[in-house]
């Protein structure tokens, strides 16, 4: 698999505070990578590091195959656009002037396509209105439009839905999906609005206390959150034999627990297991949302 | 870096602060001339007795320089601080520009803007002085030399202010620090100039005591605050080294140390820019 971004034991310390503590993450090419974590978990710190705004205390990251210590890391950065925390826009300029300014910064020879970019983010009719008079949602979209100038392959968005109204959140979501599908832009989104992320992410990275707790694809997460029956038995070998004989789909969780993905006849299963000398200790319905999955992960991490 | 310089110049052209600074500069130049013109009108008899230098605009040519330093401080702190407060400085780093290039592009643009602002004030005095108060009698070569030396001082001052502005991520805090630093430099320069121009001896004098009718003679007396030796050398060095002191000398139309001023300015620009780049390189940007 091709990766746009990989980090290896990345650390960032502010005096005695460890904002990142050996973080390892992998963002596959073409993915919408949802970077999930509570406030202060280290999401924005990681984004600042990969954008070159800050230097890691130790560890390294690779952006488009170039390590952060390489002299030509700037070449990789030219392929990315980012909105870090608040959108970085000139408040005294119009939306179009902001994009023109970004064109000059990038050294683009012409301003062709700027109107299309403004149209893409829904700011093509703002005319001479200055950015300081924009709503928060408009500023957020202008920030994304600036990040899109120069046709980046990798878009980094830090809490893009922050402060937006429901309509604004939907618009941003649709924009991100459009960029990913139509322009094949890899997107890294940090957020703690899990419900919103679940509507667009293809991969997830769960971060807590500056460490990666779990990286998982949307498919794997969906399977993990599937409605199932969690059974605890005395002998896992016997359980799997019986389940195979009965043709029930299952996943072994531990040496005593398994998730069964079918509507099961409890008495029939219990009798079959008893015949093989396997005792059923407990059985319960298990239905996990992304939210509870995350809480379990973070809670588990916190309890370690 | 050319891309950054072009983008910064375009931003400068659109900047209302820059336009206001230009207006203040031209207005100050015109104002200085008009105040002298008004004074000459009201006190025509007094001016008729004064020497020629008071009846033309020679002495006014660089008076505005000392006021323009505050305008320059405001421009630099706002021009740089806006990039921090809007977060737009991030856009440059994210797309791969080096911090060295970002710092240097700002130095170039601020330096050009400050020299333009400063010279506009001088040109305004030249034009309006010629129209209203007898023009300029100084030789063009001397005017040109003073413009060069003052521009050199302005560049050094800009480098110092840029170091402060780029080190502080808050626009408001940066603005206050720049203005305070300029104010301190101005008072220090005035103090240095006054100490250096103090006479070595107080002149002797004689008077008649009204009560006794006795003639009292006070002999020439040595000024205890007169600077001598190493201390005087240090003050002389600072007078040539500090950009505001350099401008103070230009205001007094003293270009005797022009070469040294240029050398000191180059040293100052290199030192402050070097320090600024090192600080900016290590800065954790938000």
XYZ file of C-alpha atoms in Angstrom:
590
model
C 0.000 0.000 0.000
C 1.203 3.517 -0.853
C 1.304 5.946 2.019
C 1.183 9.712 1.797
C 2.240 10.207 5.380
C 3.934 7.912 7.877
C 5.165 8.883 11.292
C 7.595 6.899 13.358
C 7.782 7.327 17.141
C 7.089 11.028 16.811
C 7.594 13.047 19.970
C 6.863 16.667 20.706
C 7.519 18.047 24.157
C 6.697 21.534 25.416
C 8.972 21.857 28.420
C 7.730 18.955 30.591
C 4.471 18.366 28.732
C 4.473 15.538 26.203
C 2.035 16.609 23.468
C 3.086 13.675 21.276
C 4.512 10.584 22.840
C 5.944 8.177 20.269
C 3.108 8.562 17.785
C 3.056 6.168 14.832
C 0.506 6.648 12.091
C 0.037 5.735 8.452
C -2.145 7.667 6.040
C -2.806 5.632 2.891
C -2.929 7.324 -0.494
C -6.460 8.210 -1.567
C -7.903 7.833 1.924
C -10.015 10.139 3.993
C -8.217 9.602 7.251
C -10.209 10.525 10.324
C -7.894 11.518 13.110
C -9.892 11.106 16.297
C -9.006 12.153 19.788
C -10.215 14.171 22.718
C -9.146 17.786 23.275
C -5.445 17.937 24.071
C -4.793 14.442 22.699
C -2.200 15.792 20.255
C -4.146 16.060 16.981
C -3.277 19.672 16.222
C 0.305 19.192 17.394
C 0.791 16.412 14.851
C -0.713 18.584 12.117
C 1.578 21.471 13.052
C 4.567 19.150 12.807
C 3.724 17.740 9.400
C 2.974 21.244 8.105
C 6.446 22.374 9.194
C 5.110 24.913 11.681
C 6.964 23.164 14.477
C 9.834 20.690 14.674
C 9.496 17.325 16.421
C 11.485 16.826 19.614
C 12.411 13.339 18.364
C 11.178 10.712 15.959
C 10.495 11.318 12.300
C 7.804 11.455 9.686
C 7.804 10.721 5.990
C 5.770 12.819 3.605
C 5.520 11.490 0.076
C 8.610 9.383 0.655
C 10.743 12.226 2.021
C 11.786 12.285 5.658
C 11.268 15.480 7.654
C 15.027 15.880 8.111
C 15.653 15.717 4.346
C 16.683 18.986 2.801
C 14.072 18.677 0.075
C 11.065 18.048 2.343
C 9.757 21.381 0.992
C 9.136 19.605 -2.338
C 6.752 17.216 -0.594
C 5.073 20.091 1.200
C 4.335 21.737 -2.129
C 1.949 18.826 -2.742
C -0.101 19.572 0.326
C -2.617 22.138 1.454
C -3.782 22.626 5.004
C -6.163 24.475 7.246
C -4.694 24.427 10.750
C -7.083 25.475 13.521
C -8.470 28.836 12.363
C -8.470 29.408 8.602
C -5.408 31.424 7.562
C -6.874 34.220 5.465
C -6.212 37.912 4.927
C -9.235 39.495 6.570
C -8.822 42.783 4.715
C -9.000 41.087 1.312
C -11.867 39.654 -0.711
C -12.134 35.915 -1.285
C -10.701 36.268 -4.790
C -7.831 38.487 -3.611
C -6.982 35.885 -0.979
C -6.711 33.220 -3.659
C -4.673 35.528 -5.903
C -2.304 36.164 -3.016
C -1.883 32.408 -2.533
C -1.177 32.080 -6.274
C 1.615 34.631 -5.919
C 3.017 32.810 -2.876
C 3.059 29.610 -4.916
C 4.452 31.426 -7.955
C 1.637 30.263 -10.227
C 1.886 31.917 -13.634
C -1.832 32.665 -14.012
C -4.994 33.067 -12.024
C -6.951 30.625 -14.181
C -9.197 28.331 -12.242
C -9.597 30.600 -9.240
C -13.245 31.171 -10.015
C -13.770 27.419 -10.260
C -12.141 26.970 -6.876
C -14.382 29.641 -5.379
C -17.373 27.976 -6.996
C -16.308 24.619 -5.599
C -16.405 25.997 -2.063
C -19.506 28.079 -2.715
C -17.867 31.497 -2.461
C -18.114 32.555 -6.096
C -20.748 35.176 -5.379
C -19.075 37.036 -2.541
C -17.894 39.820 -4.886
C -16.128 42.655 -3.093
C -17.124 41.537 0.373
C -14.034 41.390 2.546
C -13.169 38.244 4.454
C -13.524 40.053 7.784
C -17.263 40.290 7.044
C -17.576 36.564 6.275
C -19.371 34.157 8.567
C -17.323 31.456 10.301
C -18.469 28.883 7.760
C -17.498 31.131 4.853
C -14.080 31.705 6.382
C -13.652 27.973 6.849
C -14.535 27.393 3.205
C -12.203 30.184 2.098
C -9.444 28.549 4.141
C -10.079 25.299 2.288
C -10.145 27.155 -1.051
C -6.713 28.667 -0.258
C -5.441 25.208 0.646
C -6.710 23.978 -2.737
C -4.831 26.603 -4.770
C -2.017 24.809 -6.546
C -3.996 21.547 -6.797
C -2.595 19.694 -3.774
C -2.617 15.905 -3.583
C -2.886 15.900 0.194
C -5.283 18.052 2.168
C -4.953 18.444 5.937
C -7.961 19.825 7.774
C -7.869 20.491 11.481
C -11.361 20.419 12.981
C -13.023 21.740 9.803
C -16.515 21.517 11.297
C -15.629 23.569 14.369
C -18.165 26.308 14.969
C -20.213 25.531 11.878
C -23.991 25.309 11.791
C -25.568 22.001 10.641
C -25.906 23.274 7.069
C -22.258 24.371 7.060
C -21.160 20.962 8.369
C -23.048 19.210 5.572
C -21.508 21.530 2.966
C -17.979 20.918 4.232
C -18.617 17.152 4.321
C -19.875 17.144 0.753
C -16.945 19.247 -0.358
C -14.440 16.855 1.216
C -16.131 13.843 -0.350
C -16.174 15.581 -3.721
C -12.483 16.452 -3.514
C -11.606 12.902 -2.540
C -13.716 11.242 -5.214
C -13.308 13.650 -8.107
C -9.764 14.876 -7.588
C -8.388 11.840 -5.747
C -7.107 14.094 -2.985
C -5.976 12.288 0.145
C -7.530 13.990 3.155
C -6.434 13.964 6.784
C -9.181 15.327 9.036
C -8.833 15.784 12.731
C -12.068 15.896 14.616
C -13.861 14.860 17.739
C -17.283 14.926 16.092
C -17.380 11.164 15.568
C -20.796 11.001 13.990
C -19.709 13.456 11.328
C -16.429 11.638 10.699
C -18.185 8.313 10.299
C -19.996 9.739 7.271
C -16.852 10.299 5.277
C -13.746 8.613 6.696
C -12.270 5.570 4.987
C -9.628 5.119 7.674
C -9.413 6.076 11.325
C -6.595 6.804 13.701
C -7.536 7.020 17.373
C -5.126 9.110 19.415
C -4.942 9.553 23.168
C -2.304 11.203 25.342
C -0.089 11.779 22.332
C -0.046 8.101 21.326
C -1.796 6.200 18.578
C -4.239 3.878 20.300
C -5.520 2.163 17.196
C -5.498 2.554 13.432
C -8.349 0.904 11.649
C -10.061 1.023 8.257
C -13.711 1.996 7.969
C -14.505 -1.594 6.915
C -12.820 -3.052 9.973
C -14.517 -0.519 12.175
C -17.888 -1.345 10.688
C -17.262 -5.019 11.420
C -16.179 -4.174 14.935
C -19.322 -2.149 15.496
C -21.619 -4.764 13.903
C -24.549 -6.031 15.928
C -23.541 -9.391 17.390
C -23.814 -11.721 20.362
C -20.768 -11.867 22.568
C -20.347 -15.257 24.158
C -17.954 -16.289 26.909
C -17.122 -19.982 27.121
C -14.800 -22.247 29.041
C -13.160 -23.740 25.919
C -12.606 -21.670 22.786
C -11.525 -24.642 20.642
C -14.803 -26.418 21.229
C -16.812 -23.259 20.543
C -15.176 -22.685 17.175
C -15.720 -26.350 16.237
C -19.420 -26.175 17.094
C -19.861 -22.796 15.338
C -18.154 -24.129 12.202
C -20.453 -27.168 12.247
C -23.491 -24.899 12.635
C -22.264 -22.516 9.913
C -22.330 -19.418 12.139
C -20.055 -16.470 11.296
C -17.928 -15.508 14.277
C -14.831 -13.647 15.402
C -12.628 -14.729 18.292
C -11.981 -11.846 20.681
C -9.914 -13.645 23.318
C -9.265 -17.205 24.530
C -12.677 -17.207 26.209
C -14.741 -14.693 24.225
C -16.121 -14.587 20.685
C -18.593 -12.455 18.721
C -21.280 -14.334 16.801
C -22.704 -12.512 13.756
C -25.993 -14.345 13.284
C -29.334 -14.776 14.909
C -28.665 -17.806 17.055
C -30.869 -20.367 18.747
C -29.508 -20.122 22.284
C -30.736 -23.509 23.622
C -29.487 -25.350 20.527
C -26.053 -23.768 20.795
C -25.836 -24.331 24.566
C -26.777 -28.018 24.174
C -24.272 -28.526 21.353
C -21.532 -27.013 23.455
C -22.534 -29.047 26.514
C -22.250 -32.202 24.416
C -18.594 -31.313 23.790
C -18.010 -30.479 27.435
C -17.835 -26.760 26.857
C -19.536 -24.545 29.398
C -21.314 -21.273 28.474
C -20.309 -18.682 31.053
C -22.152 -15.661 29.666
C -23.922 -14.457 26.578
C -25.062 -10.928 25.748
C -26.078 -8.770 22.822
C -23.277 -6.516 21.688
C -24.053 -3.413 19.601
C -21.257 -0.832 19.455
C -21.453 2.589 17.862
C -18.383 4.467 16.724
C -18.814 6.589 19.799
C -18.832 3.671 22.222
C -16.010 2.034 20.289
C -13.972 5.194 20.774
C -14.939 5.529 24.434
C -13.916 1.915 25.023
C -10.622 2.508 23.278
C -9.810 5.728 25.091
C -11.144 4.395 28.378
C -9.044 1.282 27.971
C -6.023 3.399 27.220
C -6.706 5.602 30.213
C -7.030 2.604 32.511
C -3.770 1.016 31.447
C 12.125 33.940 -2.621
C 11.056 36.120 -5.585
C 7.532 34.706 -5.253
C 7.383 35.789 -1.640
C 8.782 39.248 -2.376
C 6.222 39.763 -5.157
C 3.356 38.562 -2.950
C 4.493 40.781 -0.060
C 4.759 43.831 -2.316
C 1.258 43.203 -3.617
C 0.015 42.959 -0.054
C 1.822 46.194 0.788
C 0.202 47.976 -2.155
C -3.233 46.901 -0.945
C -2.466 47.725 2.681
C -4.461 50.607 4.122
C -1.844 51.039 6.840
C 0.818 51.675 4.199
C -1.430 54.202 2.438
C -2.094 55.985 5.739
C 1.647 56.027 6.486
C 2.307 57.625 3.091
C -0.335 60.257 3.794
C 1.132 60.969 7.235
C 4.605 61.233 5.737
C 3.575 63.668 3.000
C 1.345 65.542 5.452
C 4.171 65.868 7.954
C 6.535 67.244 5.293
C 3.938 69.761 4.152
C 3.016 70.598 7.741
C 6.629 71.358 8.697
C 6.950 73.790 5.774
C 3.584 75.429 6.407
C 4.374 75.966 10.090
C 7.619 77.745 9.173
C 5.803 79.718 6.461
C 3.124 80.774 8.924
C 5.781 81.730 11.492
C 7.663 83.746 8.882
C 4.468 85.591 7.953
C 3.646 86.465 11.555
C 7.203 87.428 12.536
C 8.481 88.896 9.282
C 10.581 91.555 11.062
C 12.389 88.998 13.218
C 13.107 86.709 10.261
C 14.427 89.690 8.271
C 17.204 90.039 10.851
C 18.031 86.342 10.942
C 20.635 84.769 8.685
C 19.749 83.196 5.325
C 19.562 79.630 6.707
C 16.415 80.562 8.639
C 14.748 82.038 5.594
C 14.815 78.914 3.436
C 13.867 75.255 3.785
C 17.422 73.888 4.264
C 17.080 73.350 7.979
C 13.695 71.687 7.624
C 14.714 69.082 5.083
C 15.234 66.149 7.457
C 13.322 67.359 10.509
C 10.522 64.930 9.694
C 12.907 61.939 9.937
C 12.743 61.930 13.705
C 8.946 61.721 13.657
C 8.844 59.199 10.837
C 10.537 56.567 12.984
C 7.262 56.120 14.879
C 5.308 55.769 11.631
C 7.846 53.169 10.506
C 7.529 51.281 13.807
C 3.752 51.126 13.378
C 3.996 49.970 9.766
C 6.528 47.201 10.435
C 4.722 45.879 13.506
C 1.313 45.854 11.799
C 2.586 44.501 8.468
C 4.330 41.605 10.190
C 1.862 41.203 13.060
C -1.061 40.824 10.657
C 0.587 37.722 9.224
C 0.753 36.224 12.683
C -2.732 37.293 13.778
C -4.398 36.124 10.537
C -2.258 32.996 10.557
C -1.309 33.602 6.919
C 2.375 33.116 7.656
C 1.455 29.413 7.961
C 0.297 29.303 4.343
C 3.837 30.102 3.231
C 5.491 27.438 5.363
C 2.904 24.776 4.530
C 3.538 25.130 0.788
C 7.269 24.709 1.320
C 8.842 28.172 1.648
C 11.780 28.222 4.029
C 11.680 30.434 7.096
C 14.885 32.108 5.915
C 13.153 33.184 2.701
C 10.048 34.336 4.563
C 12.113 36.490 6.925
C 14.249 37.923 4.157
C 11.271 38.759 1.934
C 9.743 40.705 4.809
C 13.000 42.559 5.391
C 13.173 43.586 1.724
C 9.557 44.745 1.542
C 9.572 46.575 4.900
C 12.894 48.240 4.055
C 11.633 49.524 0.696
C 8.345 50.680 2.239
C 10.130 52.503 5.075
C 12.612 54.237 2.781
C 9.733 55.361 0.535
C 7.804 56.696 3.531
C 10.854 58.517 4.854
C 11.901 60.005 1.517
C 8.346 61.099 0.753
C 8.504 63.379 3.779
C 11.838 64.815 2.552
C 10.494 65.300 -0.975
C 7.377 67.014 0.408
C 9.606 69.487 2.283
C 11.693 69.992 -0.866
C 8.679 70.749 -3.065
C 6.612 72.802 -0.642
C 9.710 74.493 0.776
C 10.606 75.631 -2.738
C 7.111 76.987 -3.294
C 6.533 78.703 0.041
C 9.772 79.560 1.847
C 12.613 80.384 -0.441
C 13.537 76.879 -1.567
C 16.672 74.917 -0.818
C 20.137 76.402 -1.037
C 22.049 73.256 -0.114
C 24.091 71.753 -2.966
C 22.287 68.799 -4.612
C 25.261 66.543 -3.852
C 24.902 67.217 -0.112
C 21.144 66.613 -0.243
C 21.746 63.363 -2.101
C 24.377 62.291 0.449
C 22.031 63.063 3.341
C 19.261 61.088 1.633
C 21.625 58.125 1.220
C 22.826 58.232 4.824
C 19.297 58.638 6.185
C 18.064 55.772 3.973
C 20.878 53.634 5.375
C 19.784 54.522 8.923
C 16.170 53.734 8.071
C 17.230 50.307 6.740
C 19.072 49.554 9.988
C 16.103 50.727 12.056
C 13.788 48.538 9.949
C 16.022 45.512 10.562
C 15.863 46.152 14.336
C 12.073 46.566 14.302
C 11.648 43.472 12.126
C 13.645 41.437 14.632
C 11.214 42.504 17.370
C 8.083 42.007 15.260
C 9.071 38.572 13.997
C 9.944 37.435 17.513
C 6.504 38.250 18.914
C 3.482 36.343 17.620
C 0.901 38.783 19.004
C 0.203 41.781 16.777
C -0.891 44.028 19.645
C 2.032 43.061 21.864
C 4.442 43.379 18.930
C 3.117 46.840 18.110
C 3.515 48.047 21.678
C 7.045 46.628 21.941
C 8.095 48.240 18.633
C 6.727 51.640 19.637
C 8.300 51.450 23.078
C 11.641 50.399 21.623
C 11.502 53.318 19.186
C 10.644 55.718 21.976
C 13.527 54.431 24.100
C 15.912 54.717 21.144
C 14.765 58.298 20.568
C 15.279 59.354 24.182
C 18.637 57.571 24.301
C 19.736 59.324 21.116
C 18.647 62.732 22.347
C 20.429 62.152 25.622
C 23.609 61.027 23.857
C 23.527 64.017 21.510
C 23.015 66.469 24.369
C 25.844 64.969 26.428
C 28.189 65.127 23.452
C 27.288 68.690 22.523
C 27.646 69.981 26.079
C 30.460 72.587 26.343
C 33.712 71.636 28.025
C 33.780 74.993 29.867
C 31.115 77.377 31.018
C 32.075 80.814 29.775
C 33.293 83.353 32.293
C 31.220 86.476 32.852
C 31.121 89.655 34.947
C 28.320 91.605 36.612
C 27.852 94.486 39.045
C 26.246 93.763 42.366
C 23.262 96.118 42.642
C 23.603 96.511 46.409
C 27.296 97.051 46.776
C 28.090 98.301 43.275
C 30.963 95.878 43.257
C 32.070 94.336 39.961
C 32.019 90.582 40.285
C 33.892 88.447 37.781
C 33.107 84.768 37.418
C 35.885 82.876 35.762
C 35.518 80.309 33.041
C 34.491 77.074 34.730
C 34.936 73.465 33.642
C 31.681 71.576 32.980
C 31.699 68.582 35.387
C 29.378 66.614 33.075
C 31.609 67.079 30.058
C 32.470 63.660 28.679
C 36.121 62.792 28.324
C 38.309 59.791 27.598
C 36.796 56.337 27.134
C 33.338 57.506 28.142
C 33.297 60.167 25.423
C 34.564 57.638 22.874
C 31.735 55.296 23.863
C 29.129 58.053 23.509
C 30.591 59.048 20.143
C 30.471 55.464 19.019
C 26.835 55.094 20.121
C 25.975 58.368 18.424
C 27.243 56.967 15.145
C 26.013 53.420 15.761
C 22.384 53.802 16.836
C 20.048 54.346 13.861
C 17.972 57.020 15.600
C 21.150 58.866 16.618
C 22.254 58.705 13.001
C 18.955 60.285 11.951
C 19.433 62.920 14.651
C 22.756 63.817 13.048
C 21.124 64.022 9.622
C 18.441 66.305 11.042
C 21.279 68.567 12.171
C 22.674 68.214 8.619
C 25.814 66.616 9.934
C 27.184 64.054 7.476
C 30.775 64.050 8.722
C 30.541 60.413 9.812
C 28.537 59.255 6.801
C 30.960 56.461 5.876
C 31.067 55.083 9.415
C 27.304 55.315 9.691
C 26.955 53.200 6.541
C 29.434 50.635 7.893
C 27.663 50.468 11.262
C 24.304 50.114 9.530
C 25.555 47.163 7.501
C 26.836 45.525 10.707
C 23.516 46.226 12.448
C 21.463 44.838 9.559
C 23.558 41.658 9.386
C 23.486 41.151 13.174
C 19.752 41.773 13.660
C 18.763 39.789 10.571
C 20.976 36.891 11.637
C 19.507 36.912 15.139
C 15.980 37.286 13.759
C 16.365 34.334 11.412
C 17.758 32.141 14.204
C 14.823 33.067 16.492
C 12.268 32.598 13.718
C 13.766 29.228 12.722
C 13.330 27.932 16.264
C 9.882 29.409 16.764
C 6.966 27.061 17.334
C 4.297 28.602 15.131
C 0.685 28.174 16.127
